Amino acid sequence: MKHTISLLVENKFGVLARISGLFSARGYNIDSLSVGTTEDSNVSRMTIVVKGDNRVLEQVEKQLNKLIDVIKVADYQDTPHVERDLALIKVAADKNSRSELIQICDIFRAKIVDVAVDSIIVEMTGDEEKIEALTRMLRPFGIKEMCRTGIVAMARGAKGISVAELEKVLS
């Protein structure tokens, strides 16, 4: 079962290593990991996607809560949330294939962010399935290079974990 876990953590060196070590020590492969600062530069938000048994991941969540650098943990498995991934895809493109590539990008609402003599770079933001579908459509043209950010996620509505909410609780 897929779990999307969101963490608020102290923005310090070594935090990522401690958290990823916790997952690897329990035999869990991290499918996706993204980290960035929040509205408070002292706090970072991590989004970790893993597949695994509910009971064992509940134990991992409890272990994460025990780490001193972890401020808040939320598993979005049963919570309505929005997930997004960003991909940059460099595709082989000659003058004969360029118009077809533009049409495909339009269908997927992807942006062409660079054009060279023999290639284009496509930017795509969306859920994993949408990016996978675009990738399948671009593959016959020749994908020269690709990078993805990993999933970022946020709970819909009033639920979620925010720095502002934590500050209210602490004051």
mmCIF file of C-alpha atoms in Angstrom:
data_model
loop_
_atom_site.group_PDB
_atom_site.id
_atom_site.type_symbol
_atom_site.label_atom_id
_atom_site.label_comp_id
_atom_site.label_asym_id
_atom_site.label_seq_id
_atom_site.Cartn_x
_atom_site.Cartn_y
_atom_site.Cartn_z
ATOM 1 C CA MET A 1 0.000 0.000 0.000
ATOM 2 C CA LYS A 2 1.292 3.454 -0.918
ATOM 3 C CA HIS A 3 1.851 5.970 1.872
ATOM 4 C CA THR A 4 2.522 9.660 1.349
ATOM 5 C CA ILE A 5 4.054 10.975 4.558
ATOM 6 C CA SER A 6 4.552 14.666 5.206
ATOM 7 C CA LEU A 7 6.973 15.841 7.890
ATOM 8 C CA LEU A 8 7.832 19.195 9.374
ATOM 9 C CA VAL A 9 11.460 19.045 10.524
ATOM 10 C CA GLU A 10 14.142 21.355 11.874
ATOM 11 C CA ASN A 11 16.109 22.852 8.983
ATOM 12 C CA LYS A 12 19.502 21.494 10.112
ATOM 13 C CA PHE A 13 22.247 19.401 8.567
ATOM 14 C CA GLY A 14 21.991 15.653 9.118
ATOM 15 C CA VAL A 15 18.207 15.557 9.522
ATOM 16 C CA LEU A 16 17.665 14.004 6.095
ATOM 17 C CA ALA A 17 20.284 11.321 6.807
ATOM 18 C CA ARG A 18 18.661 10.386 10.134
ATOM 19 C CA ILE A 19 15.199 10.126 8.598
ATOM 20 C CA SER A 20 16.262 8.171 5.515
ATOM 21 C CA GLY A 21 18.345 5.914 7.794
ATOM 22 C CA LEU A 22 15.243 5.138 9.816
ATOM 23 C CA PHE A 23 13.461 3.916 6.689
ATOM 24 C CA SER A 24 16.418 1.901 5.391
ATOM 25 C CA ALA A 25 16.979 0.276 8.809
ATOM 26 C CA ARG A 26 13.449 -1.136 8.569
ATOM 27 C CA GLY A 27 13.871 -2.302 4.984
ATOM 28 C CA TYR A 28 11.702 0.329 3.304
ATOM 29 C CA ASN A 29 12.687 1.750 -0.028
ATOM 30 C CA ILE A 30 11.758 5.414 -0.372
ATOM 31 C CA ASP A 31 9.991 5.762 -3.751
ATOM 32 C CA SER A 32 10.043 9.545 -3.689
ATOM 33 C CA LEU A 33 11.525 12.170 -1.392
ATOM 34 C CA SER A 34 11.332 15.924 -1.632
ATOM 35 C CA VAL A 35 12.498 18.528 0.847
ATOM 36 C CA GLY A 36 12.149 22.280 0.924
ATOM 37 C CA THR A 37 11.841 25.133 3.351
ATOM 38 C CA THR A 38 8.476 26.335 4.597
ATOM 39 C CA GLU A 39 7.262 29.859 5.310
ATOM 40 C CA ASP A 40 9.612 29.659 8.328
ATOM 41 C CA SER A 41 13.233 29.240 7.164
ATOM 42 C CA ASN A 42 14.032 27.259 10.339
ATOM 43 C CA VAL A 43 11.522 24.567 9.352
ATOM 44 C CA SER A 44 11.613 22.289 6.308
ATOM 45 C CA ARG A 45 8.871 20.125 4.934
ATOM 46 C CA MET A 46 9.640 16.621 3.680
ATOM 47 C CA THR A 47 7.309 14.544 1.584
ATOM 48 C CA ILE A 48 8.187 10.856 1.546
ATOM 49 C CA VAL A 49 6.386 8.255 -0.565
ATOM 50 C CA VAL A 50 6.836 4.608 0.430
ATOM 51 C CA LYS A 51 4.971 1.384 -0.206
ATOM 52 C CA GLY A 52 4.418 -0.960 2.679
ATOM 53 C CA ASP A 53 2.292 -2.646 5.267
ATOM 54 C CA ASN A 54 0.041 -0.306 7.314
ATOM 55 C CA ARG A 55 1.050 -1.772 10.679
ATOM 56 C CA VAL A 56 4.803 -1.495 10.057
ATOM 57 C CA LEU A 57 4.529 2.021 8.638
ATOM 58 C CA GLU A 58 2.587 3.019 11.741
ATOM 59 C CA GLN A 59 5.647 1.923 13.724
ATOM 60 C CA VAL A 60 7.909 3.961 11.418
ATOM 61 C CA GLU A 61 5.650 6.980 11.991
ATOM 62 C CA LYS A 62 6.002 6.523 15.754
ATOM 63 C CA GLN A 63 9.790 6.271 15.393
ATOM 64 C CA LEU A 64 9.810 9.448 13.295
ATOM 65 C CA ASN A 65 7.891 11.259 16.037
ATOM 66 C CA LYS A 66 10.631 10.268 18.493
ATOM 67 C CA LEU A 67 13.398 11.926 16.453
ATOM 68 C CA ILE A 68 14.294 15.239 18.084
ATOM 69 C CA ASP A 69 14.472 17.117 14.754
ATOM 70 C CA VAL A 70 10.994 16.004 13.667
ATOM 71 C CA ILE A 71 8.303 18.526 14.597
ATOM 72 C CA LYS A 72 5.188 16.918 13.093
ATOM 73 C CA VAL A 73 4.326 13.805 11.047
ATOM 74 C CA ALA A 74 1.234 13.195 8.922
ATOM 75 C CA ASP A 75 0.433 10.131 6.798
ATOM 76 C CA TYR A 76 -1.946 11.185 4.031
ATOM 77 C CA GLN A 77 -3.006 7.636 3.110
ATOM 78 C CA ASP A 78 -6.593 8.140 4.344
ATOM 79 C CA THR A 79 -6.629 11.938 4.091
ATOM 80 C CA PRO A 80 -7.891 13.774 1.005
ATOM 81 C CA HIS A 81 -4.860 15.589 -0.343
ATOM 82 C CA VAL A 82 -3.270 17.092 -3.423
ATOM 83 C CA GLU A 83 -0.067 15.572 -4.818
ATOM 84 C CA ARG A 84 2.152 17.103 -7.478
ATOM 85 C CA ASP A 85 5.405 16.142 -9.153
ATOM 86 C CA LEU A 86 7.510 18.255 -11.509
ATOM 87 C CA ALA A 87 9.365 16.689 -14.433
ATOM 88 C CA LEU A 88 11.788 18.179 -16.928
ATOM 89 C CA ILE A 89 12.103 16.000 -20.014
ATOM 90 C CA LYS A 90 14.588 16.624 -22.824
ATOM 91 C CA VAL A 91 13.233 15.056 -26.006
ATOM 92 C CA ALA A 92 14.886 14.613 -29.367
ATOM 93 C CA ALA A 93 13.120 16.938 -31.795
ATOM 94 C CA ASP A 94 13.926 17.641 -35.405
ATOM 95 C CA LYS A 95 11.928 19.916 -37.709
ATOM 96 C CA ASN A 96 9.731 16.983 -38.791
ATOM 97 C CA SER A 97 8.669 15.936 -35.294
ATOM 98 C CA ARG A 98 8.426 19.348 -33.609
ATOM 99 C CA SER A 99 4.777 20.090 -34.459
ATOM 100 C CA GLU A 100 3.636 16.676 -33.223
ATOM 101 C CA LEU A 101 5.557 17.214 -29.973
ATOM 102 C CA ILE A 102 3.907 20.612 -29.507
ATOM 103 C CA GLN A 103 0.467 19.017 -29.948
ATOM 104 C CA ILE A 104 1.244 16.347 -27.348
ATOM 105 C CA CYS A 105 2.478 19.002 -24.905
ATOM 106 C CA ASP A 106 -0.721 21.004 -25.463
ATOM 107 C CA ILE A 107 -2.902 17.980 -24.731
ATOM 108 C CA PHE A 108 -1.073 17.399 -21.430
ATOM 109 C CA ARG A 109 -0.833 21.122 -20.639
ATOM 110 C CA ALA A 110 2.940 20.742 -20.487
ATOM 111 C CA LYS A 111 5.215 23.684 -21.260
ATOM 112 C CA ILE A 112 8.093 23.733 -23.687
ATOM 113 C CA VAL A 113 10.734 25.658 -21.741
ATOM 114 C CA ASP A 114 13.727 25.312 -24.088
ATOM 115 C CA VAL A 115 14.223 24.728 -27.786
ATOM 116 C CA ALA A 116 17.513 23.679 -29.377
ATOM 117 C CA VAL A 117 18.386 22.543 -32.890
ATOM 118 C CA ASP A 118 17.933 18.869 -32.081
ATOM 119 C CA SER A 119 15.871 18.829 -28.866
ATOM 120 C CA ILE A 120 13.268 20.501 -26.689
ATOM 121 C CA ILE A 121 12.851 20.544 -22.918
ATOM 122 C CA VAL A 122 9.325 19.956 -21.641
ATOM 123 C CA GLU A 123 8.171 20.965 -18.163
ATOM 124 C CA MET A 124 5.271 19.016 -16.706
ATOM 125 C CA THR A 125 3.597 19.394 -13.328
ATOM 126 C CA GLY A 126 0.945 16.974 -12.173
ATOM 127 C CA ASP A 127 0.266 13.706 -10.453
ATOM 128 C CA GLU A 128 2.468 10.690 -11.112
ATOM 129 C CA GLU A 129 0.056 9.065 -13.546
ATOM 130 C CA LYS A 130 -0.166 12.159 -15.735
ATOM 131 C CA ILE A 131 3.620 12.488 -15.900
ATOM 132 C CA GLU A 132 3.946 8.779 -16.680
ATOM 133 C CA ALA A 133 1.367 9.139 -19.471
ATOM 134 C CA LEU A 134 3.272 12.075 -21.002
ATOM 135 C CA THR A 135 6.530 10.146 -20.715
ATOM 136 C CA ARG A 136 4.995 7.199 -22.608
ATOM 137 C CA MET A 137 3.873 9.561 -25.384
ATOM 138 C CA LEU A 138 7.306 11.214 -25.647
ATOM 139 C CA ARG A 139 9.362 8.008 -25.477
ATOM 140 C CA PRO A 140 9.007 7.128 -29.228
ATOM 141 C CA PHE A 141 10.623 10.489 -30.111
ATOM 142 C CA GLY A 142 13.665 9.683 -27.954
ATOM 143 C CA ILE A 143 13.991 10.918 -24.384
ATOM 144 C CA LYS A 144 17.530 12.225 -24.023
ATOM 145 C CA GLU A 145 17.363 13.191 -20.351
ATOM 146 C CA MET A 146 14.786 13.399 -17.581
ATOM 147 C CA CYS A 147 14.638 14.595 -13.983
ATOM 148 C CA ARG A 148 11.780 14.724 -11.473
ATOM 149 C CA THR A 149 11.371 16.499 -8.171
ATOM 150 C CA GLY A 150 9.486 13.788 -6.329
ATOM 151 C CA ILE A 151 6.014 14.129 -4.880
ATOM 152 C CA VAL A 152 4.997 17.122 -2.803
ATOM 153 C CA ALA A 153 1.673 16.845 -1.015
ATOM 154 C CA MET A 154 -0.698 18.933 1.044
ATOM 155 C CA ALA A 155 -3.940 17.943 2.785
ATOM 156 C CA ARG A 156 -7.125 19.465 1.427
ATOM 157 C CA GLY A 157 -9.155 21.902 3.519
ATOM 158 C CA ALA A 158 -8.571 22.535 7.207
ATOM 159 C CA LYS A 159 -6.500 19.385 7.778
ATOM 160 C CA GLY A 160 -2.761 19.436 7.399
ATOM 161 C CA ILE A 161 0.427 20.404 9.131
ATOM 162 C CA SER A 162 1.522 24.015 9.047
ATOM 163 C CA VAL A 163 4.144 26.014 10.880
ATOM 164 C CA ALA A 164 1.567 28.682 11.763
ATOM 165 C CA GLU A 165 -0.688 26.061 13.376
ATOM 166 C CA LEU A 166 2.228 24.721 15.426
ATOM 167 C CA GLU A 167 3.146 28.226 16.614
ATOM 168 C CA LYS A 168 -0.434 28.709 17.877
ATOM 169 C CA VAL A 169 -0.197 25.477 19.882
ATOM 170 C CA LEU A 170 3.199 26.393 21.362
ATOM 171 C CA SER A 171 2.188 29.941 22.394
#
